[in-house]
mmCIF file of C-alpha atoms in Angstrom:
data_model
loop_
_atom_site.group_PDB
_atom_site.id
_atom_site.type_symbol
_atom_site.label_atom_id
_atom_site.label_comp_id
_atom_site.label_asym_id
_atom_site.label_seq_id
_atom_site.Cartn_x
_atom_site.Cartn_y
_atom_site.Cartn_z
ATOM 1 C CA UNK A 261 58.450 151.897 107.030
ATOM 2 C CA UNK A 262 61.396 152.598 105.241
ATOM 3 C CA UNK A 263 62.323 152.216 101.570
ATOM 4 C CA UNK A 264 65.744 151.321 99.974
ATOM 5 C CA UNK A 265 66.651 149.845 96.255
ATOM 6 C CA UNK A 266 67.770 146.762 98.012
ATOM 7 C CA UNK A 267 67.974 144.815 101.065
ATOM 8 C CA UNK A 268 70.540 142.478 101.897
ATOM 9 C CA UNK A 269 69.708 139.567 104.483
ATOM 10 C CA UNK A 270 73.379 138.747 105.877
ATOM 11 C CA UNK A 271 76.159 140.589 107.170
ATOM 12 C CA UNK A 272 78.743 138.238 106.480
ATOM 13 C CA UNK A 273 81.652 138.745 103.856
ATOM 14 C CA UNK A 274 79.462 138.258 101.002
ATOM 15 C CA UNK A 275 76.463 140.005 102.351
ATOM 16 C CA UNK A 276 79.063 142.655 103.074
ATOM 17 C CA UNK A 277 80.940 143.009 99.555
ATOM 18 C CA UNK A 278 77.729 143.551 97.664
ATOM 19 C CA UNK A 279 76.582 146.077 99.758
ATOM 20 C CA UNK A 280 79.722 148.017 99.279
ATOM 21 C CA UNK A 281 79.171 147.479 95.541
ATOM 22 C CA UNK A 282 76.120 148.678 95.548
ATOM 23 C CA UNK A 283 76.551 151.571 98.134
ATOM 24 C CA UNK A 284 79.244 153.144 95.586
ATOM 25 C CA UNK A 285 77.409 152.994 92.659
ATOM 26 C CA UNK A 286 74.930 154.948 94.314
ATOM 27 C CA UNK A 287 72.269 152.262 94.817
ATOM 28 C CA UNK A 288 70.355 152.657 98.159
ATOM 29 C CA UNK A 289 70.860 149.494 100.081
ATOM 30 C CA UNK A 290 70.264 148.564 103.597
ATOM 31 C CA UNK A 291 71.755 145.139 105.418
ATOM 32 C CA UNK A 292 69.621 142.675 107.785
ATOM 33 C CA UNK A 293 71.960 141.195 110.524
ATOM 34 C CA UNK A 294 70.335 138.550 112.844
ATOM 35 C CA UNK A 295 73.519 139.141 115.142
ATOM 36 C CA UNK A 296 76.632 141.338 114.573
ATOM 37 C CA UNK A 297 78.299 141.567 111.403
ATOM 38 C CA UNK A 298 80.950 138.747 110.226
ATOM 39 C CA UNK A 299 79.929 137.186 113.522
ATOM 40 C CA UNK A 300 78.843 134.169 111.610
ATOM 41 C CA UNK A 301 80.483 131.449 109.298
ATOM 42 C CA UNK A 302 82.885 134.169 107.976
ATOM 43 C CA UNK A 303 84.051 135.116 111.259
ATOM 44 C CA UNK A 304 84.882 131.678 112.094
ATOM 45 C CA UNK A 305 86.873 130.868 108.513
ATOM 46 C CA UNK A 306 90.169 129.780 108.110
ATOM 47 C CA UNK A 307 91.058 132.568 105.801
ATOM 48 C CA UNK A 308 92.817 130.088 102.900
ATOM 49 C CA UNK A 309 93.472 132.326 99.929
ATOM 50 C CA UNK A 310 93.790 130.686 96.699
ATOM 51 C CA UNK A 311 92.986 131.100 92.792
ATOM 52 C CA UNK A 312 93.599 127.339 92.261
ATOM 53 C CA UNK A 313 90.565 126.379 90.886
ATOM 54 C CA UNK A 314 88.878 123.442 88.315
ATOM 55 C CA UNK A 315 86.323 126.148 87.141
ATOM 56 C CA UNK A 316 87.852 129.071 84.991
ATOM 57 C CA UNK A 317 85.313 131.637 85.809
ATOM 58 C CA UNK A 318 86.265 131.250 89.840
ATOM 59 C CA UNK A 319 89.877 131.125 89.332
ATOM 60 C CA UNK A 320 89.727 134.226 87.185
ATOM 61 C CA UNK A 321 87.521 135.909 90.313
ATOM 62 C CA UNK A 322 89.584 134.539 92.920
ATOM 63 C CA UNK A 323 92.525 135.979 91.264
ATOM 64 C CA UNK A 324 90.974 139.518 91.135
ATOM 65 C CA UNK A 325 89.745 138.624 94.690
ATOM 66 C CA UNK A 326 93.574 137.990 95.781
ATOM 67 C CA UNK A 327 94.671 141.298 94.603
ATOM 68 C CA UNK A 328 92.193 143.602 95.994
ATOM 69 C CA UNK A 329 93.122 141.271 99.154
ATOM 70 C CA UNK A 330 96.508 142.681 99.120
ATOM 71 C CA UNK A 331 95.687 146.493 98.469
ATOM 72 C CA UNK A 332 92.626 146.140 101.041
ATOM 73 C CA UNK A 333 93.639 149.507 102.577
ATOM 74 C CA UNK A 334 93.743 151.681 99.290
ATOM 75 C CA UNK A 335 90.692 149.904 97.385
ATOM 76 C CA UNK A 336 88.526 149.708 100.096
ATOM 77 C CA UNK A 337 89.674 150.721 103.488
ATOM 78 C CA UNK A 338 90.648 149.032 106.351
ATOM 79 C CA UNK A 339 92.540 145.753 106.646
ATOM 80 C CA UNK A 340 92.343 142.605 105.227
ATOM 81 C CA UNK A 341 95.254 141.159 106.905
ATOM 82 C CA UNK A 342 96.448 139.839 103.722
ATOM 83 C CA UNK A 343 99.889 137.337 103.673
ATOM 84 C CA UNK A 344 101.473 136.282 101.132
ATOM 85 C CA UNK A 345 103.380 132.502 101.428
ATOM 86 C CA UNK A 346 102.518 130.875 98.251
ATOM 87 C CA UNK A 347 100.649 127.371 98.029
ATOM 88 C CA UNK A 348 101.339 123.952 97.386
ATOM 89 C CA UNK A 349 99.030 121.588 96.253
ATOM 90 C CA UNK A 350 99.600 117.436 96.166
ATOM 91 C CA UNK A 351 97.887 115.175 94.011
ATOM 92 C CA UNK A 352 98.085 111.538 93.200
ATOM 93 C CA UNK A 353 98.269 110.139 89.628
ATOM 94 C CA UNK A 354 94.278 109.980 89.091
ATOM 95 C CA UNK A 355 94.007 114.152 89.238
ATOM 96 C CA UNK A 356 96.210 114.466 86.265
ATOM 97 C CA UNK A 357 93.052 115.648 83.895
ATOM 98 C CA UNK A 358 91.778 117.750 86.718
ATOM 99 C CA UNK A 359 94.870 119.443 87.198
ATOM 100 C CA UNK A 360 95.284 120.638 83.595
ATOM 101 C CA UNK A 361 91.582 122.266 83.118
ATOM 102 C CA UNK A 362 92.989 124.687 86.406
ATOM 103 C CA UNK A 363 92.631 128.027 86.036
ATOM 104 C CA UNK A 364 94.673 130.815 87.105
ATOM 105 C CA UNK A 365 98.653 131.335 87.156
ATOM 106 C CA UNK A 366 100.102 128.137 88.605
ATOM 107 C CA UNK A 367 103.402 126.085 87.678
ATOM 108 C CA UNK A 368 102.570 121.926 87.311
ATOM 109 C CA UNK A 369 105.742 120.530 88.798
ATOM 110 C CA UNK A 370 106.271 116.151 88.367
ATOM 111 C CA UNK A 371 109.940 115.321 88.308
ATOM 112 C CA UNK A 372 111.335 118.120 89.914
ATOM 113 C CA UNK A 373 108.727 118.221 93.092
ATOM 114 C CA UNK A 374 111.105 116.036 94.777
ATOM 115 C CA UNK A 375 114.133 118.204 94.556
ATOM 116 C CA UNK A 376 112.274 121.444 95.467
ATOM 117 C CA UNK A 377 111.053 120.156 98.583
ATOM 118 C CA UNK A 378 112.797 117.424 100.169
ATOM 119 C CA UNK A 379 111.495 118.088 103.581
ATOM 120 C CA UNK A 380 108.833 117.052 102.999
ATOM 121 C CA UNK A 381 107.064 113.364 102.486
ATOM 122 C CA UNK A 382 106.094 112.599 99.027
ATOM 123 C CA UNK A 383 105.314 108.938 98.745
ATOM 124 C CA UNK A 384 103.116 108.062 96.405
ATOM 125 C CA UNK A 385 102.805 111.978 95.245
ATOM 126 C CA UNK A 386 102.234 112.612 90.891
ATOM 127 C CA UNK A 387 101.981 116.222 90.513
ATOM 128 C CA UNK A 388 102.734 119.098 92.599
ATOM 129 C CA UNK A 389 101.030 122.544 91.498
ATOM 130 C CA UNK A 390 102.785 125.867 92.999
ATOM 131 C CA UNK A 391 100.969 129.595 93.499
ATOM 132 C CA UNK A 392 102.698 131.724 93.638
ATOM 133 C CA UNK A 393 100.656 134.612 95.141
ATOM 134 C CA UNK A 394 98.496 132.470 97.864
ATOM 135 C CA UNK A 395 98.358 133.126 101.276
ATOM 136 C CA UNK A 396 95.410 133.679 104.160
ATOM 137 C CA UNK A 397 94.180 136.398 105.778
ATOM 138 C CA UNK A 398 91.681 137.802 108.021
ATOM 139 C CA UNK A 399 87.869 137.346 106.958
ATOM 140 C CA UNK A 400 86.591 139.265 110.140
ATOM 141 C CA UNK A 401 89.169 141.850 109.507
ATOM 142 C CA UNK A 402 87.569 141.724 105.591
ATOM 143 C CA UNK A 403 84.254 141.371 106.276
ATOM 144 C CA UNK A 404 84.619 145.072 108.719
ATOM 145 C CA UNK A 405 86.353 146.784 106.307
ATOM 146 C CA UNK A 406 83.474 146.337 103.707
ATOM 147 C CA UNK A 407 81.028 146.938 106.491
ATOM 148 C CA UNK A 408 82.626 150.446 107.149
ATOM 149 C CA UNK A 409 82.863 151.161 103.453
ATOM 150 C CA UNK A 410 79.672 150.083 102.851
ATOM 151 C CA UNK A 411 77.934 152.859 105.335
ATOM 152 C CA UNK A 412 80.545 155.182 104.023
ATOM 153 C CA UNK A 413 79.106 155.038 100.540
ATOM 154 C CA UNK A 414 75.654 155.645 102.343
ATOM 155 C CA UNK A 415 74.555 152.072 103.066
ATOM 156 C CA UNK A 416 72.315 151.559 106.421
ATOM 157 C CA UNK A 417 73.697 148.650 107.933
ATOM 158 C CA UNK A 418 70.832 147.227 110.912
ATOM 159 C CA UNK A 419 72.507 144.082 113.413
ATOM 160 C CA UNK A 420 70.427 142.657 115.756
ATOM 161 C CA UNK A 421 67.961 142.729 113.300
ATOM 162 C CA UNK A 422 66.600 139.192 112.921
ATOM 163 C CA UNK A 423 64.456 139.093 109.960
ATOM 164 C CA UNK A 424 60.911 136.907 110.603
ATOM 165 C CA UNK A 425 58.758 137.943 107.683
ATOM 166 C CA UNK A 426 59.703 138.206 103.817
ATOM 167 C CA UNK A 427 56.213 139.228 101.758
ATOM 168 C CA UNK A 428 56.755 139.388 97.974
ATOM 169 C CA UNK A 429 54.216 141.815 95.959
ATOM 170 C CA UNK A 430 54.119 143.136 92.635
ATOM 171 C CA UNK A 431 56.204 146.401 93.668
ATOM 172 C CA UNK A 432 58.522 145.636 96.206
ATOM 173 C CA UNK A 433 59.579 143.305 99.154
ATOM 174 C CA UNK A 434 58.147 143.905 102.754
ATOM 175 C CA UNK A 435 60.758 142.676 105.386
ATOM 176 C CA UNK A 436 59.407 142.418 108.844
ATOM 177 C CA UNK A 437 62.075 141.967 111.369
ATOM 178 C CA UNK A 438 61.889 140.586 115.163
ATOM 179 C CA UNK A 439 61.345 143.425 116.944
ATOM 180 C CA UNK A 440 58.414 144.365 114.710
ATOM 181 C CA UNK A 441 59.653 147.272 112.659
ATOM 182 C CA UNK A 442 59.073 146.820 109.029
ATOM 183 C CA UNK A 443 60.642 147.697 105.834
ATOM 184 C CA UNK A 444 59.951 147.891 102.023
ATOM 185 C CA UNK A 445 62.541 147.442 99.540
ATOM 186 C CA UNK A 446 62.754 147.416 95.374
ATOM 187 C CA UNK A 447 64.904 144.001 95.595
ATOM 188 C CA UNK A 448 65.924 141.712 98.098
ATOM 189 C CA UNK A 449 69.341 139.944 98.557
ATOM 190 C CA UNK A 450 69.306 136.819 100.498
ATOM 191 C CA UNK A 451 72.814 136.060 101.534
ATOM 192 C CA UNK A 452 71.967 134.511 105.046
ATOM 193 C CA UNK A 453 74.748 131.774 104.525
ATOM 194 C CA UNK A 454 73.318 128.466 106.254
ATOM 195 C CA UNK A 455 69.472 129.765 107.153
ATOM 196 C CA UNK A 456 69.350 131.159 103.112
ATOM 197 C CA UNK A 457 66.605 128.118 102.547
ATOM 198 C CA UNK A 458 64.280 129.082 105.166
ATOM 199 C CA UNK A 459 64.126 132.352 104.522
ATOM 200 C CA UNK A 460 63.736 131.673 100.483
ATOM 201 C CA UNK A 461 61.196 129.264 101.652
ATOM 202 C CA UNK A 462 58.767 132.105 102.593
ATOM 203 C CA UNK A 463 58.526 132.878 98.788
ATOM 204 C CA UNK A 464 57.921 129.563 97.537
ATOM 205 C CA UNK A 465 61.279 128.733 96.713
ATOM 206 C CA UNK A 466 63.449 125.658 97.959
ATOM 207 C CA UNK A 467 67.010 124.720 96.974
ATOM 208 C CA UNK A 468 69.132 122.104 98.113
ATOM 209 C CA UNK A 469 71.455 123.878 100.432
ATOM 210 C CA UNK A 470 72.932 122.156 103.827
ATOM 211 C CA UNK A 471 74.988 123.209 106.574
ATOM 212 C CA UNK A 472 77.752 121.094 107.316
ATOM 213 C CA UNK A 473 79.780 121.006 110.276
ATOM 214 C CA UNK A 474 83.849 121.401 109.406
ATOM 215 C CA UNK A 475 86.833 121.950 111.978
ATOM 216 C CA UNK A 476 90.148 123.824 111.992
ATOM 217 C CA UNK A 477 92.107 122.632 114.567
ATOM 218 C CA UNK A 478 95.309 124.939 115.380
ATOM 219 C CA UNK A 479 99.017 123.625 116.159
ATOM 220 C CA UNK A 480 102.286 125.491 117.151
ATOM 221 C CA UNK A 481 105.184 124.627 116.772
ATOM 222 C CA UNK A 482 108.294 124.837 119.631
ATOM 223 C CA UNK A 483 110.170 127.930 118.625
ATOM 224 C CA UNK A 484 113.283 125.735 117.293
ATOM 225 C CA UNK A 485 111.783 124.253 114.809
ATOM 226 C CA UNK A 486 109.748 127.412 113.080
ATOM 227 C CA UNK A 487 112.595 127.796 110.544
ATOM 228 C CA UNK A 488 111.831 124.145 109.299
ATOM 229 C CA UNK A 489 108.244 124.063 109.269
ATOM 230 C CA UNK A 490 105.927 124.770 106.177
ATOM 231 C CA UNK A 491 106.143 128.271 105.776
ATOM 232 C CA UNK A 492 103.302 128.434 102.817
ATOM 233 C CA UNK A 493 99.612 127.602 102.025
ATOM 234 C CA UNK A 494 99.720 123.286 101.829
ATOM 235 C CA UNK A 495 96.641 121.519 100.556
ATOM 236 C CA UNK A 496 97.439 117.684 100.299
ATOM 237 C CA UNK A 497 94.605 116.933 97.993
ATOM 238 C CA UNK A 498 96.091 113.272 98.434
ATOM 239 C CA UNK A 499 96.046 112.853 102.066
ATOM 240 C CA UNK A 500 92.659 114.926 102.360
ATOM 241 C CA UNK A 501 93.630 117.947 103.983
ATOM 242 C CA UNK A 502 95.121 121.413 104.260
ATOM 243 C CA UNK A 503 97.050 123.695 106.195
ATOM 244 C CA UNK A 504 98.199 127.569 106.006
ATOM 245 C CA UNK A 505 100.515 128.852 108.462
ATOM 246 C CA UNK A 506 99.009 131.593 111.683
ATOM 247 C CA UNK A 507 101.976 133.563 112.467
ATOM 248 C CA UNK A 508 105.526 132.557 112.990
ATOM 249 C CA UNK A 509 104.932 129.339 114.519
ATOM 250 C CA UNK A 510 101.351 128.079 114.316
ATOM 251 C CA UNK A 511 99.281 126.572 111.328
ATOM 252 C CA UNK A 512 96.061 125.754 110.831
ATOM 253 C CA UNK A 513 94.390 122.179 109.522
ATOM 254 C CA UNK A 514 91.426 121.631 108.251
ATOM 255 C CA UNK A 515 89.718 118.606 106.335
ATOM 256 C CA UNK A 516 88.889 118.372 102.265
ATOM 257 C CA UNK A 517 86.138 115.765 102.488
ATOM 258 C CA UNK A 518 82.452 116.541 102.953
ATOM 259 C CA UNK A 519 81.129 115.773 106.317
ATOM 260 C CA UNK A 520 76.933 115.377 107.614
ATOM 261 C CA UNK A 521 74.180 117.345 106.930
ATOM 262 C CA UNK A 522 73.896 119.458 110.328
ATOM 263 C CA UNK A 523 71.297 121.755 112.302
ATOM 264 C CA UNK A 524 72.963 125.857 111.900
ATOM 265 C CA UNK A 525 71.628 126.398 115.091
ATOM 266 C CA UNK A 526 72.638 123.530 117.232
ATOM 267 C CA UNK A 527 76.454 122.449 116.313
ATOM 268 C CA UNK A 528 79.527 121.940 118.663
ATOM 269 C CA UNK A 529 82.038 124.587 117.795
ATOM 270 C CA UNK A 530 84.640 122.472 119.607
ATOM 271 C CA UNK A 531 86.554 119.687 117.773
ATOM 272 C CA UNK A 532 86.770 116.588 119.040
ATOM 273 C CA UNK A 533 90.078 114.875 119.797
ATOM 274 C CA UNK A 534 89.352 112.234 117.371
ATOM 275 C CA UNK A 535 89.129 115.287 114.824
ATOM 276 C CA UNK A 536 92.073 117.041 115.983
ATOM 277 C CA UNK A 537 94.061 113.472 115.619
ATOM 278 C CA UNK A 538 93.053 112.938 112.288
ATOM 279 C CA UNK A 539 94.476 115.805 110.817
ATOM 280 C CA UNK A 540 97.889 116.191 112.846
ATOM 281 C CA UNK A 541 98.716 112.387 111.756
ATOM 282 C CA UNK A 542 98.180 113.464 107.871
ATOM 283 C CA UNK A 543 99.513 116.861 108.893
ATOM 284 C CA UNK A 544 102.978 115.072 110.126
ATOM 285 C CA UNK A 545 102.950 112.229 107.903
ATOM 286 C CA UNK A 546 103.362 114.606 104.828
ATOM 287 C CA UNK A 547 106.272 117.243 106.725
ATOM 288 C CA UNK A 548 107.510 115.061 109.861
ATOM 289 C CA UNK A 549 108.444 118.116 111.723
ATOM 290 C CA UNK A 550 104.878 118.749 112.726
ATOM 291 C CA UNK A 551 105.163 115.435 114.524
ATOM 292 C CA UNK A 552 106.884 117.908 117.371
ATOM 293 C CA UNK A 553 103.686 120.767 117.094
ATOM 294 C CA UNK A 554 101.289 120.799 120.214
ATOM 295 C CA UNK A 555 97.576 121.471 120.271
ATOM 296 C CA UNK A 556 96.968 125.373 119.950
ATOM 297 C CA UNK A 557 93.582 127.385 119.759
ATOM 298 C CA UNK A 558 90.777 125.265 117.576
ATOM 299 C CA UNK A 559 87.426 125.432 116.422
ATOM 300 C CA UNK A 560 84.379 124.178 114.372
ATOM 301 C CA UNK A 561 82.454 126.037 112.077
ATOM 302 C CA UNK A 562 79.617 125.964 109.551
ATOM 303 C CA UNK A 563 79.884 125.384 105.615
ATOM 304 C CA UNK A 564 76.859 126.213 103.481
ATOM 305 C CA UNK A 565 76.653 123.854 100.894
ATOM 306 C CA UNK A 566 75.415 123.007 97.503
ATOM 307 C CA UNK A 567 75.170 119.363 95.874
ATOM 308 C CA UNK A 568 77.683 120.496 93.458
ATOM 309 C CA UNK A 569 79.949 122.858 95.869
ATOM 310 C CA UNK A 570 79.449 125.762 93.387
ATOM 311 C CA UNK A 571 78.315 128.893 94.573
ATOM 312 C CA UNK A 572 74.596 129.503 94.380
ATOM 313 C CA UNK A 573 74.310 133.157 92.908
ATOM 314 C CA UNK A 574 70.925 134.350 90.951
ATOM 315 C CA UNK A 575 67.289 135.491 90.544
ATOM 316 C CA UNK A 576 65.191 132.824 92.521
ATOM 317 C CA UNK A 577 61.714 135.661 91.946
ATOM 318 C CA UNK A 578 61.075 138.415 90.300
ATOM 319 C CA UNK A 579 62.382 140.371 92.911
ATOM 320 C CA UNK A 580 64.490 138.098 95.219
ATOM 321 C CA UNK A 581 67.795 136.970 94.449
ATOM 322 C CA UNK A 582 70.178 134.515 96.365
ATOM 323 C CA UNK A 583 74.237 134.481 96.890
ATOM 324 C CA UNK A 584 75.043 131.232 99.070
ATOM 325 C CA UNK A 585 75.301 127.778 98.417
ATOM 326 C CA UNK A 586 79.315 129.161 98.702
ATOM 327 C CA UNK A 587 81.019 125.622 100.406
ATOM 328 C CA UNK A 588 83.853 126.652 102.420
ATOM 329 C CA UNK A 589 85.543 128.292 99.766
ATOM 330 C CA UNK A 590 83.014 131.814 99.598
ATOM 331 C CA UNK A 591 86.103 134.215 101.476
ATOM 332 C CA UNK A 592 88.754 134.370 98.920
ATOM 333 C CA UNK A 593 85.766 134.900 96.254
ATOM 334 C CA UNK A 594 83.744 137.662 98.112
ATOM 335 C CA UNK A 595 86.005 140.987 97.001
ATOM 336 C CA UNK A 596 85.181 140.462 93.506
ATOM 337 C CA UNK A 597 82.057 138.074 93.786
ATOM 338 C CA UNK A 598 80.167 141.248 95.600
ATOM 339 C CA UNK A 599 81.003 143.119 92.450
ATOM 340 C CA UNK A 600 79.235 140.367 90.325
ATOM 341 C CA UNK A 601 76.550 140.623 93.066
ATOM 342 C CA UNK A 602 76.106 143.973 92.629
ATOM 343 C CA UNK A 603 75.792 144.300 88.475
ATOM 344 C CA UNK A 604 73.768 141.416 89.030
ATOM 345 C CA UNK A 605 71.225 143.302 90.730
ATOM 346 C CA UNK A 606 71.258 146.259 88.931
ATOM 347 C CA UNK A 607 71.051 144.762 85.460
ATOM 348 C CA UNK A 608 73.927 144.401 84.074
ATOM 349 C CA UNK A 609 75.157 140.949 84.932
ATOM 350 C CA UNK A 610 78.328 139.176 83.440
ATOM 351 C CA UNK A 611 77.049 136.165 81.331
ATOM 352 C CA UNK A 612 79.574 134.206 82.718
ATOM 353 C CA UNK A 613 77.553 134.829 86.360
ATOM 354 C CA UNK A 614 74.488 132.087 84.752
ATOM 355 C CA UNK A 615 76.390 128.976 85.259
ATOM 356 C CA UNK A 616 75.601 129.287 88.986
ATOM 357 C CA UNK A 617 72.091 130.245 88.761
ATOM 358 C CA UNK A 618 69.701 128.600 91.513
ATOM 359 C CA UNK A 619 67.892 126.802 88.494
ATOM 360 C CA UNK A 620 70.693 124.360 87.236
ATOM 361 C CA UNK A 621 69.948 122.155 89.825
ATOM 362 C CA UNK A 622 66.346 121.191 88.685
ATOM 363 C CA UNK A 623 67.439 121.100 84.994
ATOM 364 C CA UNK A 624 70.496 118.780 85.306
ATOM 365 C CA UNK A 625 73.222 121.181 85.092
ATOM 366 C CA UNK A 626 75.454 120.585 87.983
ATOM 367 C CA UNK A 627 78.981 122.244 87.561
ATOM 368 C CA UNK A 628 82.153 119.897 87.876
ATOM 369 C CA UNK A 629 84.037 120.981 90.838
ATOM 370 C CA UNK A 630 87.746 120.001 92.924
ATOM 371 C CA UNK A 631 89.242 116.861 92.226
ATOM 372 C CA UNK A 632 87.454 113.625 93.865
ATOM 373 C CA UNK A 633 86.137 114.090 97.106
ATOM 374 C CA UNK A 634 88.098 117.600 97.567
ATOM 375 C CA UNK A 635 85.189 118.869 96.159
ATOM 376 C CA UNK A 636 85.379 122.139 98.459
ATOM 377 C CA UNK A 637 88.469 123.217 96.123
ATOM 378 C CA UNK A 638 85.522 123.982 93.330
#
């Protein structure tokens, strides 16, 4: 049996980021992967990145998120597979309050949307909000580069390591994995994304997490009209969607609402072609030259969500802690979120950190997050 500071259930961006954290400050951490890392949720993500946010404190760490995105290579190693395009975002006339409590560095445009971009539909449209420095970029990409940090810095890294047992004593954390080898550890992390609950479950905790089923269905575009197509981040909080571009002439679309509570383990990862329909109409209602795009490479993935589409970060025992709960938005938060992770679990937490604490649920204290049913844009 071997002994580390902390173990880290989940080798997925999050998972991932913390352990790097850790790893260079010294802290002796080892990572449970049921499969291979990033081969879960974050593998499958759409890779939006964005500091438009209702809530300050996730603005301010998508931000920091966004810039360690773009100097991946020289702050971490690797590649994140950062773009730059800039983001739009459409309301309607009811977001108005919403839109001024946003964080981060954004310009609110209302009469001059029109003139800036005429291509595109805007019946019906209030308020326009520009980013400049959004983009996408590659969570698998990410989510190995803070892998190969992470054992850099001296972290143990274990796939194929399902984990069946979690024992809480006095001292320390016994992990029993699947092929029967054990392990002891001073704290555990669970950051399993959608199977967090049952493994909290084995220390007496519950929280109200779900997996939720949510598409990205992929369109290109013929190669005459790429110089009129929608060359930046678009989410059309009005119409219930949004899209970020994949390359010269294909985008990605994905949906704002929540969808059904759904089994992790037994999902379709294909969308449907009532799915796939539902989002190119909005898609070419809004910019009619995607009215000419064809059907490219889709998918459906997994969300793990909270009631209030926060992030679910904190001590759940004395020596387990959770990260999840994270709602479709967790990617462009992990660079900096790890770090939070990290001085989290060596004592020396940002205050700021408590408003997502697994306990707020129980005591009344859900957060405010998006704007109507976009709750996913936190």
């Amino acid at each position: 049996m071997g002994f580390h500071e902390v173990g880290i259930v989940g080798a997925g961006v999050h998972g991932l980021s913390a352990a790097y954290h850790l790893a260079r400050r010294g802290v002796s951490t080892v990572v449970f992967e049921r499969g291979t890392r990033a081969a879960g949720p974050t593998g499958r993500a759409s890779g939006v990145v964005r500091s438009y946010y209702t809530n300050r404190f996730l603005a301010e760490v998508a931000r920091d998120s966004t810039a360690v995105l773009a100097d991946f290579a020289d702050q971490v190693g690797g590649e994140s597979g950062y773009v730059r395009t800039g983001g739009l975002y459409l309301h309607g006339p009811d977001d108005l309050a919403d839109v001024l409590r946003t964080g981060g560095d954004h310009e609110i445009l209302t009469d001059d949307l029109a003139a800036r971009f005429s291509y595109l539909n805007l019946d019906g449209t209030a308020i326009g909000v520009w980013e400049e420095r959004a983009g996408y970029a590659d969570p698998y990409r990410t989510a190995l580069g803070y892998a190969a940090a992470a054992v850099r810095h001296g972290a143990t890294l274990l796939e194929h390591a399902a984990v069946r047992v979690v024992d809480e004593g006095p001292r320390s954390v016994r992990v029993a994995l699947a092929d029967r080898s054990r392990h002891e550890v001073g704290r555990l992390l669970v950051a399993a994304g959608p199977w967090t609950g049952p493994l909290l479950a084995q220390v007496g905790v519950t929280l109200p997490l779900t997996a939720e089923r949510h598409v990205v269905a992929g369109l290109a575009h013929p190669p005459e009209a790429a110089p009129h197509a929608v060359p930046y981040v678009l989410i059309d909080v009005q119409h219930g969607y949004y899209s970020r571009p994949a390359g010269a002439h294909r985008f990605l679309l994905g949906p704002l609402a929540p969808t059904a509570a759904t089994d992790p383990d037994d999902y379709s990862p294909d969308v449907t072609g009532a799915e796939f329909a539902w989002l190119a109409a909005r898609a070419a209602r809004r910019a009619p030259v995607r009215a000419r795009a064809a059907a490219d490479r889709s998918w459906a993935s997994l969300y793990d969500v909270s009631p209030d589409w926060q992030p679910v970060t904190g001590r759940v025992t004395d020596r387990v802690h959770v990260d999840a709960g994270t709602s479709g938005h967790g990617f462009k938060l992990a660079p900096v979120w790890g770090d939070h992770v990290a001085r989290l679990l060596t004592g020396d937490a940002d205050p700021r950190l408590e408003q997502f604490s697994p306990d707020r649920f129980a005591a009344g204290s859900a957060l405010a997050a998006g704007f109507g049913a976009a709750r996913i844009l936190g």
